[in-house]
Coordinates of C-alpha atoms in Angstrom, one line a residue:
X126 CA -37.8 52.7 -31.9
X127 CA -36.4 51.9 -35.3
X128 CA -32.8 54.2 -35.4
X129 CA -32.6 55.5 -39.3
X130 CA -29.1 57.6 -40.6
X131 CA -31.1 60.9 -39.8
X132 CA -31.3 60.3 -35.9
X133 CA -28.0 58.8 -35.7
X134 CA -26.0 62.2 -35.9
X135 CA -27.9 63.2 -32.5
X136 CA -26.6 60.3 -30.3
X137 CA -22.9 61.1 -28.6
X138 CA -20.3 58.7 -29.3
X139 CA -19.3 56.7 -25.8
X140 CA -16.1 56.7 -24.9
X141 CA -15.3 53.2 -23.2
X142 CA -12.0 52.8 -23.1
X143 CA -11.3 54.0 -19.7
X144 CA -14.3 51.4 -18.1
X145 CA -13.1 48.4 -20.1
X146 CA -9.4 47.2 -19.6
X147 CA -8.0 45.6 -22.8
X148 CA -6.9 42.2 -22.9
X149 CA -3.3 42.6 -22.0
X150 CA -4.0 44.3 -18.4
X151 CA -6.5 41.1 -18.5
X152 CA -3.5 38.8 -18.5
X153 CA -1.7 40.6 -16.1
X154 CA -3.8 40.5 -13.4
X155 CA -4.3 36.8 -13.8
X156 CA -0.9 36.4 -14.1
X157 CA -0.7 38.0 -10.7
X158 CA -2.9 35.9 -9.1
X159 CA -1.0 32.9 -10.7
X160 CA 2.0 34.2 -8.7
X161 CA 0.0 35.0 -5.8
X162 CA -1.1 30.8 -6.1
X163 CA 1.9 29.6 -6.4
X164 CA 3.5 31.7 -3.4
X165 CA 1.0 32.0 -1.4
X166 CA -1.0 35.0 0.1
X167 CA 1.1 35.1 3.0
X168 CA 4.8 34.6 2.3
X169 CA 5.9 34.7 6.0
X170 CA 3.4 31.7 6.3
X171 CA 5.9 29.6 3.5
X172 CA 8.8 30.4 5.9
X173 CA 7.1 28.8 9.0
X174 CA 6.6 26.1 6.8
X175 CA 10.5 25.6 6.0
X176 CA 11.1 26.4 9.5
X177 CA 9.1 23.1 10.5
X178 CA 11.3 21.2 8.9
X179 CA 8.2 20.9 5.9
X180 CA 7.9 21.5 2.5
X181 CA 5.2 23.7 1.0
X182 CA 2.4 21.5 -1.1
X183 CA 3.5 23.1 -4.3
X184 CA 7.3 22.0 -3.6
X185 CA 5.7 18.5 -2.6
X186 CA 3.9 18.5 -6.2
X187 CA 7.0 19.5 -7.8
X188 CA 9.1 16.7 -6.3
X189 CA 6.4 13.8 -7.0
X190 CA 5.5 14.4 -10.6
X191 CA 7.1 14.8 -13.5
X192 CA 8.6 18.2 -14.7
X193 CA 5.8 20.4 -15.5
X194 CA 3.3 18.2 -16.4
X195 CA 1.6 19.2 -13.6
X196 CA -2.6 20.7 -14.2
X197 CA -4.5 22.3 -11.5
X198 CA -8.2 22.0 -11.1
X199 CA -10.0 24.8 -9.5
X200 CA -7.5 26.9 -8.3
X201 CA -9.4 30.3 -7.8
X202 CA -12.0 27.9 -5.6
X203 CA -13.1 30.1 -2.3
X204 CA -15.2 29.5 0.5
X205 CA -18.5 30.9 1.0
X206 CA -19.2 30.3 4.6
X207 CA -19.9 33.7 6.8
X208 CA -19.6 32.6 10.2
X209 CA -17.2 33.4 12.8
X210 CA -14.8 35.8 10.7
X211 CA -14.3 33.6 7.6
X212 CA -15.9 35.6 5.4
X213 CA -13.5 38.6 5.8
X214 CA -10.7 35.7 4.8
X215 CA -10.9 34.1 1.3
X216 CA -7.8 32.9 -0.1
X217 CA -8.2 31.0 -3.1
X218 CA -7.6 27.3 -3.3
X219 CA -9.5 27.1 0.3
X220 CA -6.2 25.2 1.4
X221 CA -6.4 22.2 -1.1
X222 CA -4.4 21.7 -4.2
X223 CA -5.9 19.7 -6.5
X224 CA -5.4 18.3 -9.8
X225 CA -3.4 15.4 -12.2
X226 CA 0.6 15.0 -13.7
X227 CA 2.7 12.6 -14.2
X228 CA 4.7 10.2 -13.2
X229 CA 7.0 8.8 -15.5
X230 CA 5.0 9.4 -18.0
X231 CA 1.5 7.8 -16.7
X232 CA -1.6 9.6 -15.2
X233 CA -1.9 10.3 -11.8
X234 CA -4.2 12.0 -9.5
X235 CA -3.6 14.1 -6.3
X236 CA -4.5 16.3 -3.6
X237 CA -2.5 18.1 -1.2
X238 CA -3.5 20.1 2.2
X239 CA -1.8 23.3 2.0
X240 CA -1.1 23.9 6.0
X241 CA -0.2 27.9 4.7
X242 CA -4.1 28.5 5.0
X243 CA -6.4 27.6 7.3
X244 CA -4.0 25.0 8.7
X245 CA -5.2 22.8 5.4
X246 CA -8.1 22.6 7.6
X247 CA -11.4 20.6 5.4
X248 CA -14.3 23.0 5.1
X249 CA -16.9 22.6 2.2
X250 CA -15.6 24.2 -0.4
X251 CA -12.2 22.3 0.4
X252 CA -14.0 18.6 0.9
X253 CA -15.9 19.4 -2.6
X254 CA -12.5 20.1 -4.6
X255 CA -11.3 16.8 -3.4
X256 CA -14.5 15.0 -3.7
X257 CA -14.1 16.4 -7.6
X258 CA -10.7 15.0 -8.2
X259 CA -11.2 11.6 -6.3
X260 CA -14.3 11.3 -9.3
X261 CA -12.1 12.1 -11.9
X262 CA -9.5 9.9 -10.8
X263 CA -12.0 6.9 -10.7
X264 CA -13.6 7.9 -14.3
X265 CA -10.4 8.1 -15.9
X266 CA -8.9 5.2 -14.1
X267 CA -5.7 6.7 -12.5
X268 CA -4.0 6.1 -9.4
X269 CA -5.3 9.1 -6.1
X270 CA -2.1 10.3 -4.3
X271 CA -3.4 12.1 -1.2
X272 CA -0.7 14.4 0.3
X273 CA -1.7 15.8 3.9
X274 CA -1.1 17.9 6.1
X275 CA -4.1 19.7 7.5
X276 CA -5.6 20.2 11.4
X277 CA -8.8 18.3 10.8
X278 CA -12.2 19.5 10.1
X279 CA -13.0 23.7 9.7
X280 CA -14.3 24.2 13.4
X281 CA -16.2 27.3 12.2
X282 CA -18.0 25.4 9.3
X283 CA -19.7 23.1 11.7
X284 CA -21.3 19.8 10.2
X285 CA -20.4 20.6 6.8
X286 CA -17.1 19.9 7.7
X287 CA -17.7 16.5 9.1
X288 CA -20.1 15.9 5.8
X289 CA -17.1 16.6 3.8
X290 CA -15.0 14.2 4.8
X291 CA -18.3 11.4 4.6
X292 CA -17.6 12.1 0.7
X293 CA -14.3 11.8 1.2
X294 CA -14.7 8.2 3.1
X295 CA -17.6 6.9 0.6
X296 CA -15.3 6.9 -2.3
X297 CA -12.4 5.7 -0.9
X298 CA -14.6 2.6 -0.6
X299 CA -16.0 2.7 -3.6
X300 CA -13.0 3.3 -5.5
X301 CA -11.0 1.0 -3.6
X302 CA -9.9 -1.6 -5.4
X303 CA -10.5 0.3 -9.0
X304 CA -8.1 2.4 -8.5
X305 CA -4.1 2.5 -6.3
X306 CA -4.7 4.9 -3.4
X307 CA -2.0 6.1 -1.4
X308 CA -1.8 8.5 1.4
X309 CA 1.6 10.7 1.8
X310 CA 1.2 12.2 5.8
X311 CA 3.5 15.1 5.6
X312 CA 2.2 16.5 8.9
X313 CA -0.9 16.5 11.2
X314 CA -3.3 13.8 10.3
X315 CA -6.2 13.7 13.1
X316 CA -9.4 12.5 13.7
X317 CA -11.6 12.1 10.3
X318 CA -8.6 12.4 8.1
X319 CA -6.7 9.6 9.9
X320 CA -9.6 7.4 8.6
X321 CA -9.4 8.9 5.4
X322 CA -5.6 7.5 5.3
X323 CA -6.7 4.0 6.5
X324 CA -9.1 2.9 3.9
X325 CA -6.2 3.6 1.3
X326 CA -4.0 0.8 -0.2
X327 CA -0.6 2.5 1.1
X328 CA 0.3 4.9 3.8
X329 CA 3.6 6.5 3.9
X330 CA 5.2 9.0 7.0
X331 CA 8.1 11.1 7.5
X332 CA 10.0 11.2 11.4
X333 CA 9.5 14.5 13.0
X334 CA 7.1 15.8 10.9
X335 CA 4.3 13.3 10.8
X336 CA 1.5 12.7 13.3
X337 CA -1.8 10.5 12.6
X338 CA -4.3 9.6 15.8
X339 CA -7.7 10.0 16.2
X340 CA -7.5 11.8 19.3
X341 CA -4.5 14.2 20.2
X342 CA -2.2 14.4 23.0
X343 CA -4.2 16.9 25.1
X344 CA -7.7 14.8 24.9
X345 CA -5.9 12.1 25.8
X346 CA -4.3 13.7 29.3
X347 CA -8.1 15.6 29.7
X348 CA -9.9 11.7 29.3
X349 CA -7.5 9.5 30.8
X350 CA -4.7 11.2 32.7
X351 CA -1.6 10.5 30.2
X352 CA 0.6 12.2 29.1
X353 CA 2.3 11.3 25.6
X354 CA 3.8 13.3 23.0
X355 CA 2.6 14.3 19.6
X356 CA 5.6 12.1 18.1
X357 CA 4.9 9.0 20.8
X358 CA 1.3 9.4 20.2
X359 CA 1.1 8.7 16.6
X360 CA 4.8 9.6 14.8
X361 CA 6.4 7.6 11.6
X362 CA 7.7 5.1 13.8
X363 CA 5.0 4.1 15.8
X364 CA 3.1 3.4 13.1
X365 CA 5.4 1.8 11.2
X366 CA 6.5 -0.7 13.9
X367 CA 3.8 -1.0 16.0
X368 CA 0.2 -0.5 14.7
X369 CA 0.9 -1.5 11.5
X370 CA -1.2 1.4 10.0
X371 CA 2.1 3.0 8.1
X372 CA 4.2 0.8 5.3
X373 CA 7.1 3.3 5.8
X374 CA 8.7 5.7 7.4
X375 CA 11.5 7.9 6.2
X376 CA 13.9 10.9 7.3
X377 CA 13.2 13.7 4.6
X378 CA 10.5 14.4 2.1
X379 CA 12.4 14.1 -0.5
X380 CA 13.0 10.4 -0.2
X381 CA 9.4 9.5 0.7
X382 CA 8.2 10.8 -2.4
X383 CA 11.2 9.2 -4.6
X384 CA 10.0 5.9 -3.1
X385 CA 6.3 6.6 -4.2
X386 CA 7.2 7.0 -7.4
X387 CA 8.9 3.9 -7.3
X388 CA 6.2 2.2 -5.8
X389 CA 3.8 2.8 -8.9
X390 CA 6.3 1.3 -11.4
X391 CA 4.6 -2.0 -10.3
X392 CA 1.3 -0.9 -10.0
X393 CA -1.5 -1.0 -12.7
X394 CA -3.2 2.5 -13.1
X395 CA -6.9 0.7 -12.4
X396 CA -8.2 -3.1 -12.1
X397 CA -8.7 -3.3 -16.0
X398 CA -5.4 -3.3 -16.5
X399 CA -2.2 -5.8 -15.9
X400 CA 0.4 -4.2 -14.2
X401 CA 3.2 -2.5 -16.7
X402 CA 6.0 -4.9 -17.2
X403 CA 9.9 -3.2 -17.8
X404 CA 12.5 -4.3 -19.5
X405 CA 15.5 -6.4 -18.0
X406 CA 19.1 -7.5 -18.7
X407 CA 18.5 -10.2 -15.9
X408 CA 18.4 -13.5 -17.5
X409 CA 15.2 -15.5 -16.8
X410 CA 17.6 -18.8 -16.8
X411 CA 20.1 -17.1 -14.4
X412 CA 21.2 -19.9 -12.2
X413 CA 20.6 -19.8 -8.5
X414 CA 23.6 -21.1 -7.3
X415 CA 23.9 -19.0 -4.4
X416 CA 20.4 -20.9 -2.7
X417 CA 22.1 -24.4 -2.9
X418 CA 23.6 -23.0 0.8
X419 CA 21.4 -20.4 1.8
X420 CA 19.1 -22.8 3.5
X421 CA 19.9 -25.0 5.9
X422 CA 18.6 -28.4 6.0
X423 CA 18.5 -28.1 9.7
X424 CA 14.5 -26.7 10.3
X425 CA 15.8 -25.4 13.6
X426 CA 18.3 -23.2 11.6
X427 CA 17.5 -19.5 10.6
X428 CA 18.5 -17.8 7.4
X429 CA 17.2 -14.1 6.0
X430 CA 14.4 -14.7 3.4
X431 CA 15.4 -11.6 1.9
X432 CA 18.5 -13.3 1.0
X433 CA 16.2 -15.8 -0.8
X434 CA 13.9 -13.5 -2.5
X435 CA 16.7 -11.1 -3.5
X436 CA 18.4 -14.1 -5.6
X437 CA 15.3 -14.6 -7.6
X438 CA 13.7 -11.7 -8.9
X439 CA 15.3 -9.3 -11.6
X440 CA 18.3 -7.4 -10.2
X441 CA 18.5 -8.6 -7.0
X442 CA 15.9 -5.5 -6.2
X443 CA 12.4 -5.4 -4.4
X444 CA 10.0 -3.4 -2.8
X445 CA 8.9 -4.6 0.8
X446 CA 6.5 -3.1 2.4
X447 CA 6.0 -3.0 6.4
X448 CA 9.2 -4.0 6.6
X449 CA 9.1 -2.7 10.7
X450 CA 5.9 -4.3 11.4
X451 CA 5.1 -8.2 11.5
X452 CA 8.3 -9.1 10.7
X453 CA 7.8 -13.0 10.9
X454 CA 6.4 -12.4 7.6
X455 CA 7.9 -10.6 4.2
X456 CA 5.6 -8.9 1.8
X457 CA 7.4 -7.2 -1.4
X458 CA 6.9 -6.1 -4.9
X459 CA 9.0 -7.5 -7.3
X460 CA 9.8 -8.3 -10.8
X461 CA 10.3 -11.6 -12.6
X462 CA 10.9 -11.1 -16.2
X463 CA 9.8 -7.9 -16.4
X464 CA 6.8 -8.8 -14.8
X465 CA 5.7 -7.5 -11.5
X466 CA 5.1 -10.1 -8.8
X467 CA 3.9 -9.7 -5.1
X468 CA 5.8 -12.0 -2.8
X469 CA 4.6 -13.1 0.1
X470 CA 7.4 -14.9 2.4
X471 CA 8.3 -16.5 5.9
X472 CA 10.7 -15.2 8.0
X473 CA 12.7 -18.0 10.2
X474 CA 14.8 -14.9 11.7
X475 CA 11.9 -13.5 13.5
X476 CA 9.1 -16.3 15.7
X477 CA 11.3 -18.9 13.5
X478 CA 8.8 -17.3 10.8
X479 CA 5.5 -18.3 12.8
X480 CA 2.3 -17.1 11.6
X481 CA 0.8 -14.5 14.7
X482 CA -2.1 -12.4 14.6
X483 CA -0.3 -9.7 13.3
X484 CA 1.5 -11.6 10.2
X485 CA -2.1 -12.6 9.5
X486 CA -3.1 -9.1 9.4
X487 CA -0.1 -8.2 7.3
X488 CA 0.0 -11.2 4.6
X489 CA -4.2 -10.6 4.0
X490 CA -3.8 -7.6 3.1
X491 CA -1.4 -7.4 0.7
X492 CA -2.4 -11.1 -1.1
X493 CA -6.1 -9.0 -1.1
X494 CA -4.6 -5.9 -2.9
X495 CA -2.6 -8.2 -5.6
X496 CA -5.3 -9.8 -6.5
X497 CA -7.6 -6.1 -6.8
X498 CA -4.8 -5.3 -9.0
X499 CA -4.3 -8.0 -11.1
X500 CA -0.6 -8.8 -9.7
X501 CA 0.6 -12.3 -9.7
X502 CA 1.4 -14.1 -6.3
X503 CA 4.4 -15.9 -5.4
X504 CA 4.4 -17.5 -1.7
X505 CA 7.8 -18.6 -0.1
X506 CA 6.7 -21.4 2.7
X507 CA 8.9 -21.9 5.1
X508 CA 6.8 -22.0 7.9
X509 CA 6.4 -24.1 11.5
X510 CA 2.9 -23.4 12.5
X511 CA 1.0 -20.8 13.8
X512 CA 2.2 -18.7 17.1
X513 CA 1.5 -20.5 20.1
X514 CA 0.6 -19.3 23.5
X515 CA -2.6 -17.9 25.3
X516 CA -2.4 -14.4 24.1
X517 CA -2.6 -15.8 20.8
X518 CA -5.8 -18.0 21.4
X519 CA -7.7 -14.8 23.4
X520 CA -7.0 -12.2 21.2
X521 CA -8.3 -14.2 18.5
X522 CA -5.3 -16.1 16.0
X523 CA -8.6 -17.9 14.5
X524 CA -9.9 -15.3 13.3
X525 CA -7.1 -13.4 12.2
X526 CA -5.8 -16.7 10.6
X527 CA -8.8 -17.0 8.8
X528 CA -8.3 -13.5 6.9
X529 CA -5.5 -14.9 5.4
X530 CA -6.9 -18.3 4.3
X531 CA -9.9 -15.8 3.0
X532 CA -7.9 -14.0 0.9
X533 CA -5.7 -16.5 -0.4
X534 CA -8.9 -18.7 -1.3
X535 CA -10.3 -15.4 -3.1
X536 CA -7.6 -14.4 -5.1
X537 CA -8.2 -14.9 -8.7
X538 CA -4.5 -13.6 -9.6
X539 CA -1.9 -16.1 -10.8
X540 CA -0.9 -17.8 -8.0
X541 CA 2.4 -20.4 -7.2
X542 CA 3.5 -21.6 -4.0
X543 CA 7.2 -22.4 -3.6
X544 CA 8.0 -24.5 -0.5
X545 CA 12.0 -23.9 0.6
X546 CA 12.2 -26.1 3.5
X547 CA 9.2 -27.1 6.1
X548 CA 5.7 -26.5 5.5
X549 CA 3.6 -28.0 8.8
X550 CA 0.0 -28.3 9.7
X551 CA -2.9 -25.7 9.5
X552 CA 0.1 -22.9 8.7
X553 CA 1.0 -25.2 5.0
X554 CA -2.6 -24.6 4.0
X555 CA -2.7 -21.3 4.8
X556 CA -0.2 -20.3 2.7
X557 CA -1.8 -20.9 -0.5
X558 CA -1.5 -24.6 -0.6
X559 CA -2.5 -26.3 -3.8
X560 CA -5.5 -27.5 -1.7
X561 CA -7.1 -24.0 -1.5
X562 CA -6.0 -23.0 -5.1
X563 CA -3.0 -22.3 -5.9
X564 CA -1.9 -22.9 -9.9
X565 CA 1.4 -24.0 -9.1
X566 CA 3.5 -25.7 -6.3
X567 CA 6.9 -26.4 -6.2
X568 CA 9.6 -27.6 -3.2
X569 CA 12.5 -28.0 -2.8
X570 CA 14.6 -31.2 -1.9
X571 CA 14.9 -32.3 1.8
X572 CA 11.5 -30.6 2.6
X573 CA 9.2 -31.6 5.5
X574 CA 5.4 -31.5 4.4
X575 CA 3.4 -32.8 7.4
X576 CA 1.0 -32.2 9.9
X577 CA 4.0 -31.5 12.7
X578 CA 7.1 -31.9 13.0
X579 CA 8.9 -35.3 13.0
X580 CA 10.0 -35.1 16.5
X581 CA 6.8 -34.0 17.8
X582 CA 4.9 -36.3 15.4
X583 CA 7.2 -39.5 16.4
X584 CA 5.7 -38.6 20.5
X585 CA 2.2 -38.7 19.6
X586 CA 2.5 -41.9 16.9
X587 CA 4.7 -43.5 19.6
X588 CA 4.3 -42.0 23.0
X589 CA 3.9 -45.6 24.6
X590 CA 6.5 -47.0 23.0
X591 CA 8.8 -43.8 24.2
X592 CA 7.0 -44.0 27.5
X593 CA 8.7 -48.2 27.9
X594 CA 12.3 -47.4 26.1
X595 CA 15.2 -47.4 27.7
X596 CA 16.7 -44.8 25.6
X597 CA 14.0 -42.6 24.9
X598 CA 15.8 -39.8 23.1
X599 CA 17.5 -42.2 20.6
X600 CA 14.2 -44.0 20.5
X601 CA 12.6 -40.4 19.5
X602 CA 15.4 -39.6 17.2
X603 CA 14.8 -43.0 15.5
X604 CA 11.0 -42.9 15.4
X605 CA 11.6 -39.3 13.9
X606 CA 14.0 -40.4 11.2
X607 CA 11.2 -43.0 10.6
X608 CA 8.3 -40.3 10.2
X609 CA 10.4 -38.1 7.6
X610 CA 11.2 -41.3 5.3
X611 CA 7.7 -42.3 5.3
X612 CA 5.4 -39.5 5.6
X613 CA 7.6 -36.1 5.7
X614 CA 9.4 -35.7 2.5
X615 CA 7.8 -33.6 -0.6
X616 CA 7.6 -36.5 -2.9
X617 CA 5.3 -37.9 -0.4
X618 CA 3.2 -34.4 -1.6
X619 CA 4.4 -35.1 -5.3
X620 CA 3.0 -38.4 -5.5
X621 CA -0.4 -37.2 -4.1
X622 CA -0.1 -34.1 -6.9
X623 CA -0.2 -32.1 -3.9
X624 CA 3.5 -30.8 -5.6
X625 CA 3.5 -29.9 -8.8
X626 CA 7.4 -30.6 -9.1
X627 CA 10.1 -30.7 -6.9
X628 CA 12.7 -28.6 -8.3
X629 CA 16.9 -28.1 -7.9
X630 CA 17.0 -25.0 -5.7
X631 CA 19.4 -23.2 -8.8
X632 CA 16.7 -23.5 -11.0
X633 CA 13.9 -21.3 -8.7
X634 CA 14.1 -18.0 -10.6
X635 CA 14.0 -20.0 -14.3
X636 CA 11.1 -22.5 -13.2
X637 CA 8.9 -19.1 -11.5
X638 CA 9.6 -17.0 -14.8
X639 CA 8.3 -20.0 -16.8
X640 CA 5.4 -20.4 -14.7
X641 CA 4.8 -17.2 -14.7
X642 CA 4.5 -16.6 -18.4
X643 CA 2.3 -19.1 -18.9
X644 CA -0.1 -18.0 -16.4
X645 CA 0.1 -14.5 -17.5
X646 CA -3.3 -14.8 -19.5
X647 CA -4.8 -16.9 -16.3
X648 CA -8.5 -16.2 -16.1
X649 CA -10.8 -17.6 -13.3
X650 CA -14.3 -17.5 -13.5
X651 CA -16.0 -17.0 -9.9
X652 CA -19.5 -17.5 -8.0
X653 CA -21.9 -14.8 -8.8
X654 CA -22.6 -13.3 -5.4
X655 CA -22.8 -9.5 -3.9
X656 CA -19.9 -10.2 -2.0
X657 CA -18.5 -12.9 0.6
X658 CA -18.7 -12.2 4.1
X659 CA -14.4 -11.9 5.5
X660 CA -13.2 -12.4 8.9
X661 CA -13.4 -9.1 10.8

């Protein structure tokens, strides 16, 4: 009915103010649960934590980003499952933070396991929080720092759990190469998560606290009868030196995340972009004198390639990554101008810097994430052959070989090859000769460019007249000498405009900047295909 000013003096006034809280209690009790976040719901679980030797994930966050610029998504996320007790336990955030920062000053993206609840175990809601920020990521075109630290899948949430981390493996694929990646293992890191970590661009571990396998110690002695620790099993430094899986390992927290940070100064935030360049007081002209006797002329002679690659990039400084792993190969990140550069290197300290299957592995990678990323390559050849022996041959140096000629032949980046000192056979072409595309080639003088080397080239050219000489060694040393004058040297290459220049060894940094710049607006134009089939 229609209320008119006589009726009104019958109905009693309601008196509300008891059943609705005003605004202020409002924003108290969310500013409790803030706290409540931030702290956690159990503080004795935060001292375990410490106690572990860890930090918390909030105290991880704080350390990686920038000052407060740090903005949660879904933080009052719970679970809904009922099963098995869990739905008598609902802490907020389902043991994931989420959300974006910075890092000085540019966009990034993370999630972090928070091993406080749950263990930072995945269940649902958990895998759908980080399924939302990995999107947003993508759409926005950030780099996705993973920080983890959680026991696996949700046992009590069954299949969803393992469906969960399907989303989680479908976009790292689809948003690799769009987008950096980089997984931070701060503590366990088993079965579907250790996948998770794989498919990334970057993985980086801390001793003592770290573990990634795909099956634990326990299975393991059930299955097999071994026995292996947690830290044996799948610690920083196994990792790091022998699978290859980890780029780093470090002592502390703290200095893992510094170095990420680090790490992203030379990274692009997505594949639209070139990567930032930074400002340096290092002359582009500075003169190498310190190479004119770093390399001996000697091929049989080893020097540190760092040494080399130190001398010509800005300030003497660059990133290398696997340094523990593959060591007959360098990779690094590096500026030139203010311009970052990957470098890709021999190492005659280690297999007289031989290319194994391992290297191989190594060197494709990292030439395949440059070129994702828009990063110019420099190579540094200095290189004998490939690794010979039968474990080589069975365990498949063909194939793995051919990643790297793969990736080399698909990179669309700016790319220069600068041979030091001896370039032979199948290895030269490999690493990004002119003849599989490289812009630029320059050598230095007293180079060896051949199919071998000159001693073994002068026995098969002339193994009957070695078999008939009286002398043979001076014979071979003379037949040698013969080889390099004739076919050996890099103007031989130079000639053939398989050598774009060869170059005073002082002048490496200023002739690389120069290149360099010009190339910087390079742009290739490539077969129209789905995608090419790579060595597996």
């Amino acid at each position: 009915m229609t209320l008119t000013p006589e009726h009104t003096h019958r109905i009693a006034p309601v008196d509300d103010r008891a059943a609705t809280p005003d605004m202020r209690s409002l924003i108290d009790r969310r500013q409790r649960l803030q706290h409540d976040l931030e702290t956690g719901a159990d503080p004795r679980a935060a001292t375990r934590q410490h106690a572990g030797g860890k930090l918390t994930v909030r105290e991880r966050i704080e350390l990686l980003l920038d000052q407060d610029s740090f903005v949660e998504v879904e933080p009052l996320r719970r679970h809904r499952a009922s099963g098995f007790g869990l739905d008598k336990t609902r802490p907020h955030t389902d043991g994931v933070v989420t959300g974006w920062g910075t890092v000085d000053g540019r966009t990034v993206f993370l999630y972090g396991h928070d091993f406080r609840i749950f263990g930072g175990s995945l269940g649902e809601a958990h895998a759908e929080k980080i399924h939302k920020i990995m999107d947003m990521a993508a759409s926005v075109g950030a780099p996705l720092i993973s920080l983890c630290d959680g026991a696996g899948a949700r046992i009590q949430e069954g299949v969803t759990a393992l469906a969960g981390y399907g989303g989680i493996f479908r976009r790292n694929v689809d948003y690799s190469g769009v987008i950096p990646q980089i997984s931070v293992i701060l503590g366990p890191c088993a079965g579907g998560a250790a996948y998770s970590a794989a498919l990334t661009d970057f993985v980086f571990m801390v001793r003592g606290i770290s573990q990634m396998y795909v099956t634990g110690p326990d299975v393991i002695t059930a299955v097999t009868g071994e026995r292996i620790t947690h830290e044996q099993l799948g610690g920083a430094d196994v990792h790091a030196g022998t699978s290859g899986v980890a780029h780093h390992a470090y002592d502390d927290e703290q200095q893992c995340l510094e170095d990420l940070r680090h790490l992203l100064t030379y990274l692009p935030s997505n594949n639209r972009e070139l990567p930032p360049q930074r400002p340096t007081r290092d002359p582009v002209h500075r003169v190498n004198t310190a190479l004119v006797d770093l390399v001996p002329t000697d091929p049989s002679h080893p020097y540190d390639m760092r040494t080399l690659i130190a001398e010509i990039v800005d300030d003497h400084a660059f990133f290398e990554l696997n340094e523990a792993w593959a060591t007959n190969v360098v990779c690094a990140l590096a500026h030139i101008g203010g311009q970052p550069v990957g470098i890709i290197a021999n190492q005659p300290t280690v297999l007289a810097g031989t290319l194994d299957i391992d290297a191989s592995q190594k060197a494709a990678r990292f030439v395949t994430f440059c070129d994702a990323f828009n990063i110019a390559l420099i190579t540094v050849v200095d290189v004998p052959g490939f690794l010979p022996g039968v474990v080589q041959e069975h365990n498949g140096i063909i194939r793995h070989g051919a990643k790297l000629l793969y990736a080399y032949c698909e990179a669309s980046v700016p790319r220069i090859q600068l041979i030091v000192r001896k370039a032979y056979g199948g290895a030269y072409i490999v690493m990004d000769s002119r003849a599989v595309g490289a812009d630029l080639s320059f050598a230095w003088p007293g180079n060896e460019i051949a199919v071998m080397g000159a001693e073994a080239a002068a026995n098969v050219i002339f193994r009957r007249e070695l078999a008939t000489a009286e002398d043979p060694d001076a014979s071979r040393a003379h037949y040698a000498a013969r080889y390099r004058e004739e076919l050996a040297h890099p103007y031989y290459a130079a000639e053939r405009g398989l050598v774009d220049d060869v170059i005073d060894p002082a002048s490496t940094r200023h002739t690389l900047a120069r290149a360099l710049n010009m190339l910087r607006s390079k742009h290739a134009t490539l077969p129209e295909r789905k995608h090419g089939i790579r060595p597996m």
